XYZ file of C-alpha atoms in Angstrom:
593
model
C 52.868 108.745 62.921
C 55.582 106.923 64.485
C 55.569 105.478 68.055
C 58.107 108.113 69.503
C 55.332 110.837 67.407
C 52.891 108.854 69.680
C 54.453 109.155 73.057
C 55.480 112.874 72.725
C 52.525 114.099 71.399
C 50.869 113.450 75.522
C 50.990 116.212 77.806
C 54.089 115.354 80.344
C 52.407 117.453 82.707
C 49.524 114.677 82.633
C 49.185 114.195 87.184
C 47.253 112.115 88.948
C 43.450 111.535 88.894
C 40.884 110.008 91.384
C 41.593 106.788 90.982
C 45.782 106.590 91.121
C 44.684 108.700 94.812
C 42.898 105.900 95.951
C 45.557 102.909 94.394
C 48.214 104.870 96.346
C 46.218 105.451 99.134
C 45.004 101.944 99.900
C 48.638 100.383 99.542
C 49.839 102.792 102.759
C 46.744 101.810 104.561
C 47.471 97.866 104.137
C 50.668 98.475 105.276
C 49.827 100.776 108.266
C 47.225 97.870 109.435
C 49.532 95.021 109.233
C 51.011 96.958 111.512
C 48.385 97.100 113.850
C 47.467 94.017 113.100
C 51.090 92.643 114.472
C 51.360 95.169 117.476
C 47.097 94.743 118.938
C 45.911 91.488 117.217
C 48.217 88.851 116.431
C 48.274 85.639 118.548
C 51.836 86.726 119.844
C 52.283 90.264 120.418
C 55.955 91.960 119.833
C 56.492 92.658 123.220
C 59.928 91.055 123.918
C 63.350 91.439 122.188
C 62.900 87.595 120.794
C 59.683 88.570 119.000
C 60.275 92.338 117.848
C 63.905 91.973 116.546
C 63.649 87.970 115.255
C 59.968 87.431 115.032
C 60.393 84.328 117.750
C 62.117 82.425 115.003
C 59.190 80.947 113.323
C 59.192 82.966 110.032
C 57.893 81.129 106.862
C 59.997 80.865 103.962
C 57.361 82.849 101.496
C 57.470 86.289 103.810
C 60.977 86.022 104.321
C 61.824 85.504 101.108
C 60.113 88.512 99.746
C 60.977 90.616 102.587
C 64.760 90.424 101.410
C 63.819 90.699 98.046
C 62.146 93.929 98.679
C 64.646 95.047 101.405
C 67.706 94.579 98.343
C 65.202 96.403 96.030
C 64.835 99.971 97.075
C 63.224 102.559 94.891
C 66.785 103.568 94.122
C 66.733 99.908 91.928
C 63.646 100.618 90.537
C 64.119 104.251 89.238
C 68.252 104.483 88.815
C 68.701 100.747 86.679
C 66.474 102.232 83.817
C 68.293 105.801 83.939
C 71.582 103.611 84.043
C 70.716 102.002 80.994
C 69.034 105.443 79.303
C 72.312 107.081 79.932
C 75.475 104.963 79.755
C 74.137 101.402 78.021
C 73.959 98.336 79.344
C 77.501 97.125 80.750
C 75.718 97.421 83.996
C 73.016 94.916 83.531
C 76.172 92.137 84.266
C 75.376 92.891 88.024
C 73.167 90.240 87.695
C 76.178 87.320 87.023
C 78.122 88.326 90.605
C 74.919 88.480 92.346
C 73.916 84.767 91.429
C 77.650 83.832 92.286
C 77.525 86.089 95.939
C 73.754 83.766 97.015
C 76.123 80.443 96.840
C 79.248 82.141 98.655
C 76.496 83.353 101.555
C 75.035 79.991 101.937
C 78.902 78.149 102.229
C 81.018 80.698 104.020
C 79.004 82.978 105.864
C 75.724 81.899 106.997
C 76.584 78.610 108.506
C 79.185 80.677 111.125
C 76.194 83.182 112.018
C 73.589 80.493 111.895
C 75.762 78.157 114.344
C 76.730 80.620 117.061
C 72.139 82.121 117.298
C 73.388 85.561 117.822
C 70.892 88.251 117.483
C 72.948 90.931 116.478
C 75.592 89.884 113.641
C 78.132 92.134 115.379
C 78.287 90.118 118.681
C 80.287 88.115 115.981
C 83.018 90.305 116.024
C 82.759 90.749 120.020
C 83.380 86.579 120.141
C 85.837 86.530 117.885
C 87.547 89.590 118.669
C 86.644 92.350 121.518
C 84.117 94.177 122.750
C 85.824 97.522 120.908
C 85.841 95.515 117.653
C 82.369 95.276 118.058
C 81.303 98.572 118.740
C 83.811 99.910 115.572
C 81.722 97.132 113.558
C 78.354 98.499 114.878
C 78.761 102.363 114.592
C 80.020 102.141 111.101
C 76.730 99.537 110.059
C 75.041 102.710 111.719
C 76.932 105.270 109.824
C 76.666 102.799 106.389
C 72.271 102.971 107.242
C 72.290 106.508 107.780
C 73.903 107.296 104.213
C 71.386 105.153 102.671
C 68.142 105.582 104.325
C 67.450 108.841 103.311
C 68.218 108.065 99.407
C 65.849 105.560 100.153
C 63.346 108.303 100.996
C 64.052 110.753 98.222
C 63.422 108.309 95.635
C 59.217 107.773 95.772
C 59.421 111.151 96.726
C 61.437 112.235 93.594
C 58.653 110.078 91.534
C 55.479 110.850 93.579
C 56.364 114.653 92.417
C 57.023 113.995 88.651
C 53.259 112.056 88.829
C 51.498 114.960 90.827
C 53.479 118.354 91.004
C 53.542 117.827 94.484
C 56.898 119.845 96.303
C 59.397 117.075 97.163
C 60.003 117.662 100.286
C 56.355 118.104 101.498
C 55.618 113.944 100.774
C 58.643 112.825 102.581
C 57.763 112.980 105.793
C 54.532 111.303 105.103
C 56.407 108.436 103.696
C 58.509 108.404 107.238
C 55.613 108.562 108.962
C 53.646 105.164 107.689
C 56.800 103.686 107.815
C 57.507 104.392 111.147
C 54.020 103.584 112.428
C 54.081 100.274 111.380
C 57.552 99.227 112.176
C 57.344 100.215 115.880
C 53.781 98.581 116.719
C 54.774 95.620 114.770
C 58.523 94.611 114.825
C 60.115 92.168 112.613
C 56.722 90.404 111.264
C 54.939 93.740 110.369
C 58.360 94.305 108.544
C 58.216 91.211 106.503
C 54.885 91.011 105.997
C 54.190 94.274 104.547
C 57.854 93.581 103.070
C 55.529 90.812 100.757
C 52.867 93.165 100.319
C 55.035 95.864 98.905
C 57.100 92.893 96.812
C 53.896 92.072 94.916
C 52.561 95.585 94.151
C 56.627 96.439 92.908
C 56.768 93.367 90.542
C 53.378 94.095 89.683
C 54.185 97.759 88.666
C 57.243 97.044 86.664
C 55.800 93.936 84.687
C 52.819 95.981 83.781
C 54.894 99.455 82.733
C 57.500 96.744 80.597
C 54.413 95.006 78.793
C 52.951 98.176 77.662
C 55.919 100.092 76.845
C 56.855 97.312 74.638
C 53.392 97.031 73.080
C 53.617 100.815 72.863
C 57.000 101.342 71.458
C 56.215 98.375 68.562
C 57.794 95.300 69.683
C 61.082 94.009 71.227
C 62.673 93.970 68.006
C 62.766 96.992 67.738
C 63.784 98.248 71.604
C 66.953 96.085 70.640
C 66.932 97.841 66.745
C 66.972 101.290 68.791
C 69.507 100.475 71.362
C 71.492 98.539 69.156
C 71.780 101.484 66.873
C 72.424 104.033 69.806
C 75.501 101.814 71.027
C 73.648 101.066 74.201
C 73.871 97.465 73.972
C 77.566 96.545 75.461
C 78.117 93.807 77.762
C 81.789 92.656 77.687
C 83.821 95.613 78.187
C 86.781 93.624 78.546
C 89.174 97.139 79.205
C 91.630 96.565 82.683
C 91.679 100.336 83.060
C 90.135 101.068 86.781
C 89.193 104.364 86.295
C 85.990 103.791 83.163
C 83.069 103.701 85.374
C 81.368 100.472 83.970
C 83.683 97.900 82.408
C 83.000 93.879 82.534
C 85.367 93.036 85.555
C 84.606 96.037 87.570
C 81.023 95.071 87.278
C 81.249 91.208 87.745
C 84.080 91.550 90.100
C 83.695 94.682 91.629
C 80.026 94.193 92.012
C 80.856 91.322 93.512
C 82.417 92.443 96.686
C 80.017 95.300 97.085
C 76.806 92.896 96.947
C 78.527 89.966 99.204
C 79.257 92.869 101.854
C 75.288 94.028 101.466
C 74.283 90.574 102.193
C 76.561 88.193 103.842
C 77.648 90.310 107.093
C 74.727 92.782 106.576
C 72.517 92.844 109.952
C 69.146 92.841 107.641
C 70.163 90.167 106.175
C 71.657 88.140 109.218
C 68.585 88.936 110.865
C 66.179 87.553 108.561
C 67.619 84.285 107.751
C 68.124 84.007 112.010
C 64.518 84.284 111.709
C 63.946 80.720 110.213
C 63.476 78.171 112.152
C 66.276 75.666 110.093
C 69.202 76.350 108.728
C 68.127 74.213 105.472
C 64.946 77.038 104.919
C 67.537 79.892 105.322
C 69.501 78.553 102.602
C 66.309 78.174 100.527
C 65.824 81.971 101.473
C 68.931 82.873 100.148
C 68.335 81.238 96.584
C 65.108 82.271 96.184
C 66.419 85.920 96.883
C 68.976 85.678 94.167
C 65.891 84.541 91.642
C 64.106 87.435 92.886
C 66.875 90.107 92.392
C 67.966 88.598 88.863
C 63.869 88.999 87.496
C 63.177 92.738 89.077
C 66.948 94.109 87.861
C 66.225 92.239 84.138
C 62.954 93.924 84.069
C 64.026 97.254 85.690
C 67.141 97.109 82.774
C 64.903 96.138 79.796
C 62.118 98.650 81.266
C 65.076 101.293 80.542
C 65.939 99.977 76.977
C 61.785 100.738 76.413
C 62.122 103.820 77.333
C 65.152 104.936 75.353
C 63.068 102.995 72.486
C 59.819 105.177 73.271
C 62.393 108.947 73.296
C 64.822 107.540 71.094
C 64.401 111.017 68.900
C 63.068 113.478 71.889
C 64.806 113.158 74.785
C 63.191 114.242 77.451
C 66.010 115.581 79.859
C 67.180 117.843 77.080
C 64.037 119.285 76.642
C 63.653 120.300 80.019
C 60.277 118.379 80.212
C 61.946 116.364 83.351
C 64.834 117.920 85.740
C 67.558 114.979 85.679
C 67.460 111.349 84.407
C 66.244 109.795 87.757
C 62.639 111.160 86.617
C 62.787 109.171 83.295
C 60.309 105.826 84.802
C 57.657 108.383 86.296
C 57.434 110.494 83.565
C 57.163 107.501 80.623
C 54.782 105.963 83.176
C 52.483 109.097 82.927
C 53.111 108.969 79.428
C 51.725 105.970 78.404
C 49.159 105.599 80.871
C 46.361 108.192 79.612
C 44.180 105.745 79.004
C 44.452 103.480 81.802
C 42.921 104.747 85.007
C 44.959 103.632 87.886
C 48.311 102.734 86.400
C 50.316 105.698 87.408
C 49.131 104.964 91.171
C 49.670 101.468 90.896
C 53.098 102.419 89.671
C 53.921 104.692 92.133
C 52.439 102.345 94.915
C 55.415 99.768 93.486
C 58.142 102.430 93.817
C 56.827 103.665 96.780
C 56.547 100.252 98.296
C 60.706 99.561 97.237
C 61.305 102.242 99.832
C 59.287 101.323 102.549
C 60.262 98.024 102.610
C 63.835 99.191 102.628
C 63.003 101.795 105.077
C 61.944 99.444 107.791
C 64.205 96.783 106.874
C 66.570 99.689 107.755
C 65.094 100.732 110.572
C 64.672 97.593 112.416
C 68.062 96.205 111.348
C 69.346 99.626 113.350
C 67.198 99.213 116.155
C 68.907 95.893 116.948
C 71.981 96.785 116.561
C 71.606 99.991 118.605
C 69.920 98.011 121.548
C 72.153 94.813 121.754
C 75.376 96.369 120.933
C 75.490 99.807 122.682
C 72.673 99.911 125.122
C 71.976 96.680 126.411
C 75.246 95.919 128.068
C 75.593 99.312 129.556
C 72.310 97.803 131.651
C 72.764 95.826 133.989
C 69.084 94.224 134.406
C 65.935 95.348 132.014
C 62.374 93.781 132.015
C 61.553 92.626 128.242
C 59.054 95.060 128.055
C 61.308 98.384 128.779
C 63.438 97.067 126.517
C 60.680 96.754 123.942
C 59.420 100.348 124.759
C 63.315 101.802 124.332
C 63.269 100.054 120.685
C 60.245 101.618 120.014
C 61.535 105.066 120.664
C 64.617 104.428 118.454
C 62.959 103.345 115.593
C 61.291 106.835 115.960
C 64.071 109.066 117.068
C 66.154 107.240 113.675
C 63.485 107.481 111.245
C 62.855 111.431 112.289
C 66.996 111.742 111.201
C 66.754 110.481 108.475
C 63.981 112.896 107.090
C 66.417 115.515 107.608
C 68.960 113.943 106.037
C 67.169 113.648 102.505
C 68.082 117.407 101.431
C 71.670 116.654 101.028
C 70.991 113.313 98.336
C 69.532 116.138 96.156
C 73.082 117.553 95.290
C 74.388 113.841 94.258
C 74.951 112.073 91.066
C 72.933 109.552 89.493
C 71.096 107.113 92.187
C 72.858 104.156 91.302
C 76.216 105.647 91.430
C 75.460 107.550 94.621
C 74.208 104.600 96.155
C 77.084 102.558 95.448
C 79.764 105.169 96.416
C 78.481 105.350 99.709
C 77.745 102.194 100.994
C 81.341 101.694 99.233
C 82.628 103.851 102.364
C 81.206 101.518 104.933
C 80.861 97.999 103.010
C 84.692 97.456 102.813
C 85.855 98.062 105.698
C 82.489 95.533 107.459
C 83.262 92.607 104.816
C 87.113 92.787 105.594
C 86.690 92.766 109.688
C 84.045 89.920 109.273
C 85.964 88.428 106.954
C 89.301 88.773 108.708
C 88.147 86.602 111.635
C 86.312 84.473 110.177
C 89.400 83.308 107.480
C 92.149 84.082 109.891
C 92.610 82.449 113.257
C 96.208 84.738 113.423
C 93.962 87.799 113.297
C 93.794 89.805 116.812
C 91.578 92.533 117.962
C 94.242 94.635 117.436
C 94.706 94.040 113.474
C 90.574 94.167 113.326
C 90.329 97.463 114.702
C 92.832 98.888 113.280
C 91.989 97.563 109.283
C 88.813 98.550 109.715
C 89.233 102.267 110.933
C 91.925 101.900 107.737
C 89.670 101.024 105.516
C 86.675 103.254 106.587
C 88.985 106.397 106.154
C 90.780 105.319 103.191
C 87.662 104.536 101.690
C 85.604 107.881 103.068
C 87.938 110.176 101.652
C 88.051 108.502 98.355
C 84.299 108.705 98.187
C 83.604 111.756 99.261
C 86.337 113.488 97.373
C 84.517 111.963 93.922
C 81.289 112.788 95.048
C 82.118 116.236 95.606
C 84.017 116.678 92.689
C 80.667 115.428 90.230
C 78.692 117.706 92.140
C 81.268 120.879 91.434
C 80.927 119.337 87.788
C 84.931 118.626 87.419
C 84.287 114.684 87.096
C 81.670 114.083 84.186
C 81.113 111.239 82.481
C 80.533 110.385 78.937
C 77.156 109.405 78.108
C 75.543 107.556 74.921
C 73.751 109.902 72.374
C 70.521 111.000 72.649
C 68.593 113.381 69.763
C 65.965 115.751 69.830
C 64.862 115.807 66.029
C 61.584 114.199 66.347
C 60.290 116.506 69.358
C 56.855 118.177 68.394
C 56.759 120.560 71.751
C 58.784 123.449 71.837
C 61.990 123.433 74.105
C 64.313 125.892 74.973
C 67.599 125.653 72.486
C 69.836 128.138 74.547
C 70.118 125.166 77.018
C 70.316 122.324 74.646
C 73.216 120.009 74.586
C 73.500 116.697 73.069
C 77.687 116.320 73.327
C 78.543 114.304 75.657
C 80.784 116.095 78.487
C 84.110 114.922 79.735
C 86.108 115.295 82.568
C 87.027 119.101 82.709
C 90.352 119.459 84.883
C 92.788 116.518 85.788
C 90.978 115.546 89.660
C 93.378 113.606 92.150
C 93.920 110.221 90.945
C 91.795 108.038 92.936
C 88.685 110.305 92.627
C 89.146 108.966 89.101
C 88.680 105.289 90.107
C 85.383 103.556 89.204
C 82.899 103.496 91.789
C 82.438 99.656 91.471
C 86.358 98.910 93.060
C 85.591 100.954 96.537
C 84.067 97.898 98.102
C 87.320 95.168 96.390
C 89.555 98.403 98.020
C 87.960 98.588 101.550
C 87.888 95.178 101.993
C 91.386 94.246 100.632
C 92.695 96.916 102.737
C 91.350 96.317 106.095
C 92.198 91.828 105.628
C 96.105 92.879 104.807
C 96.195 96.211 107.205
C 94.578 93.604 109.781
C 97.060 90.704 109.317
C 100.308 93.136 109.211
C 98.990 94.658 112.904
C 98.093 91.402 114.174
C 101.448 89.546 113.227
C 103.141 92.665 114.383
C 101.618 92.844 117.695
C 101.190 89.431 118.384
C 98.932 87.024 116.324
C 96.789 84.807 117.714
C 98.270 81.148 118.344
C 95.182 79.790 116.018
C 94.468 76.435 118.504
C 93.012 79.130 120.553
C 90.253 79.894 118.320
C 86.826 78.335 118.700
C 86.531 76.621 115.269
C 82.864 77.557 115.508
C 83.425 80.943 114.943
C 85.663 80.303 112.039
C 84.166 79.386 108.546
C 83.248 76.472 107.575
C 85.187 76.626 104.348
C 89.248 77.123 105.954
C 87.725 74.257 108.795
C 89.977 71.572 106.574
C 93.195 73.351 106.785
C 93.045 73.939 111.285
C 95.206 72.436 113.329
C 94.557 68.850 114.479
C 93.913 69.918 118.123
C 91.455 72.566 116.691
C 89.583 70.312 114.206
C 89.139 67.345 117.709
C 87.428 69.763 119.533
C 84.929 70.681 116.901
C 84.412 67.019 116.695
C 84.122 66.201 120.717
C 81.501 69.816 120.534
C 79.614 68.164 118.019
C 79.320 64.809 119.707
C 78.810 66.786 122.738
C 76.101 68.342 121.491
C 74.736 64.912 120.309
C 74.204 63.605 123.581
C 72.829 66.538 125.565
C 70.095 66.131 122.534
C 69.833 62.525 122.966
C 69.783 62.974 126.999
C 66.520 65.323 126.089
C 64.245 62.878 123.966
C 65.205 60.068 126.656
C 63.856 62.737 129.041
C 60.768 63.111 126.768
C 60.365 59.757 126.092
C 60.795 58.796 129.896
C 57.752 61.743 130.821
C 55.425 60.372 128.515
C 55.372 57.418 129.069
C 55.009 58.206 133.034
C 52.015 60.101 131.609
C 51.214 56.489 130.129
């Protein structure tokens, strides 16, 4: 018997026993009480804005490190990169390059402007550098870009918690909302990350675990490669120029590129976890050891998918209707190979489960801020610290109980990664060219900002939307790698059966044609050069007016004269008040003395 003989030969409708109940169970009970441990216990309780949004800046490196490791890996990562690699090959897997390149760009262009000007919200940026409107436009379409992905965020452990127990979807939803909204409104930013580390242990833990034994199970590495080098999975350099193939080398290093530098670098989740440290110096550390994190989970999430193709190479289990769409291929190999090992479909599910909570809260506290310091705070005019920590409180709630509702429309979408990426695609553009556009170009005005990024939002919106409906109506397909069904032993139904590879039907518009990958590159391209042409046209900005310190770092070389003095006489400025202080210290202590 061969090892695919092996693997189909289980029942798929193998669910959950005892013990992956109580695995499961005790993962959303740690979480819940770190929650209450944050909100009733902890020495400082989150009952101003300082501690519930930034966690009074005193956040290790360790939690925050694997807080935005498991914020950047949602379920959506940990189900979508092996159907990605199931379905179309590999090409994808070169995500990984551009996101090891995007850590370094962060840490020299970005950060240090944020990190200098202490802001709590990154979009008082764009009210400093530009107006209050530009601000608001920045902040309603972060909002708009979190409510598009939150509730994909949901539907995934959802989506996997009902291929392991025949549970309805839509019935284990809201109980995922629920946890997650317990514990991030008792415990603010340090329940976040510290369940965030939690969750990051029990995901790697899952997906080392399900890798190990599929490989074991399957035979070997040599021959997952043998399989999916015979299958024409394995591609890598792609090296076509033509925009519209979904996955080629440059649309995945460079396109990629763009759409994980605008998920990071001007992202408030991200802003407002490396705001948390208490040094610049352990940000940057942050940052790294992020990009470390996100090239092991995708390598093992990609090579997890390779196993599985290995395992089903010769009964695929889409075509034989033993699983509904591709997204279901990780649970269903998981309950496949775990017959014999009590608890490893609940430890599995935990992982996945734990991807979306931590990007669930990370959402919803990233929102909460943003909400609260950029559209209600300054529309009051005084408000005690702990209103203002009550009103967050009832956002977090009033957001996460949207977002439930929201989850029946992902249903009707494409594949999770594409999905994923097409949306934030609407919303990442146009962010990463505003923030961008003042940060690079002291001509820029408000004018130029706004109008670029409502550009770019629309331009990008349409195109979006327009491909997303047309996969959904079926005239976009794409062509997939070949799959076979001639070692299945369970019966199947044949009238439904199709193992060609579908192409696009009817010519769609043009742009719905492009590659998913170049809406980010687009947006942001398009609101920098719609920006400068309004600005210059309506009156740039005479650049010695610009505080350098809210320009980056990287252009400081090329400012004026006049400009670059009075970053010098702030910096020396800043010297003294600090040396004034410890001669003030120095002076009380030794009157204690």
């Amino acid at each position: 018997m061969n090892a695919s003989e092996s693997i189909t030969n289980l029942d798929p409708r193998k669910l959950f026993d005892w013990i992956d109940y109580v695995v499961f169970g005790l993962s959303l009970v740690l979480s819940a009480l770190i929650g209450v441990y944050f909100a009733f216990f902890a020495p400082q309780k989150q009952n101003t804005t300082s501690e519930y949004l930034m966690g009074g800046k005193t956040m290790g490196i360790f939690p925050i490190s694997m807080s935005l490791i498991a914020s950047y890996i949602s379920g959506i990562s940990l189900l979508g990169l092996p159907a990605e690699m199931y379905v179309y090959g590999t090409q994808y897997w070169m995500i990984v390059c551009s996101e090891i390149v995007v850590s370094f760009t962060i840490v020299g262009v970005y950060l240090p402007v944020f990190y200098t000007l202490q802001i709590t919200s990154s979009y008082e940026y764009l009210k400093l550098r530009f107006s209050s409107g530009v601000r608001l436009l920045g902040s309603v379409i972060f909002l708009v870009k979190m409510l598009l992905y939150i509730p994909m965020v949901i539907y995934v452990p959802a989506l996997a918690f009902s291929q392991a127990t025949g549970a309805n979807l839509h019935l284990i939803t809201p109980i995922v909302c629920i946890v997650c909204i317990f514990y991030t409104t008792l415990g603010g930013l340090k329940a976040v990350v510290w369940t965030d580390t939690l969750q990051t242990i029990l995901m790697f833990a899952g997906v080392i675990i399900v890798m190990v034994l599929g490989t074991i199970n399957v035979g070997g590495i040599d021959v997952v490669i043998e399989r999916s080098r015979d299958s024409e999975r394995l591609e890598f350099f792609v090296f076509d120029l033509d925009p519209t193939i979904r996955h080629t080398f440059w649309s995945v290093l460079v396109g990629n590129y763009f759409s994980w530098l605008a998920a990071c670098s001007v992202n408030q989740a991200m802003m407002q976890r490396c705001l948390a440290m208490p040094t610049r110096k352990k940000a940057n550390i942050t940052v790294i050891i992020l990009a470390a994190g996100i090239l092991a989970i995708v390598t093992m999430s990609c090579y997890t998918g390779l196993v599985i193709y290995a395992s089903f190479y010769d009964c695929d289990p889409v075509s034989t209707k033993s699983i509904g769409k591709a997204d279901q291929l990780l649970p269903f190999f998981v309950m496949e190979i775990s017959k014999n090992i009590p608890g490893l479909p609940g430890l599995f599910i935990s992982g996945v489960f734990s991807a979306a909570l931590s990007s669930m809260s990370t959402g919803l506290n990233s929102m909460t801020g943003v909400l609260f310091e950029d559209l209600i705070r300054p529309r009051l005019k005084t408000i005690s610290e702990a209103r203002a920590s009550f009103i967050m409180k009832i956002i977090v709630v009033v957001i996460g109980t949207v977002c439930v509702g929201l989850v029946f429309l992902v249903e009707k979408m494409g594949t999770l990664i594409q999905a994923g990426k097409s949306l934030a695609g609407i919303t990442a553009g146009s962010l990463l060219g505003i923030f961008s556009l003042g940060m690079f170009f002291p001509w820029a005005n408000s004018k130029g900002a706004l109008v670029g990024g409502l550009t770019s939002f629309t331009l990008v919106g349409w195109i979006s939307l327009g491909t997303q409906a047309a996969i959904a109506t079926g005239h976009i397909t794409f062509p997939k790698k070949p799959i076979s069904v001639e070692g299945c032993v369970l019966e199947y139904d044949n009238s439904t059966l199709s193992l060609i590879p579908e192409f696009i039907r009817d010519e769609p518009f043009a742009l719905y044609r492009m590659s998913y990958l170049w809406y980010t590159a687009l947006g942001t391209s398009t609101a920098i050069i719609v920006g400068l042409i309004v600005s210059f046209l309506t009156g740039p900005n005479d650049p010695k007016n610009v505080d350098p310190k809210l320009l980056t770092p990287v252009i400081h070389r090329f400012l004026p004269t006049k400009m670059r003095r009075r970053e010098v006489d702030d910096g020396q400025h800043k010297n003294k008040e600090m040396d004034n202080l410890e001669s003030l210290k120095l002076d009380l202590k030794e009157s204690a003395c």
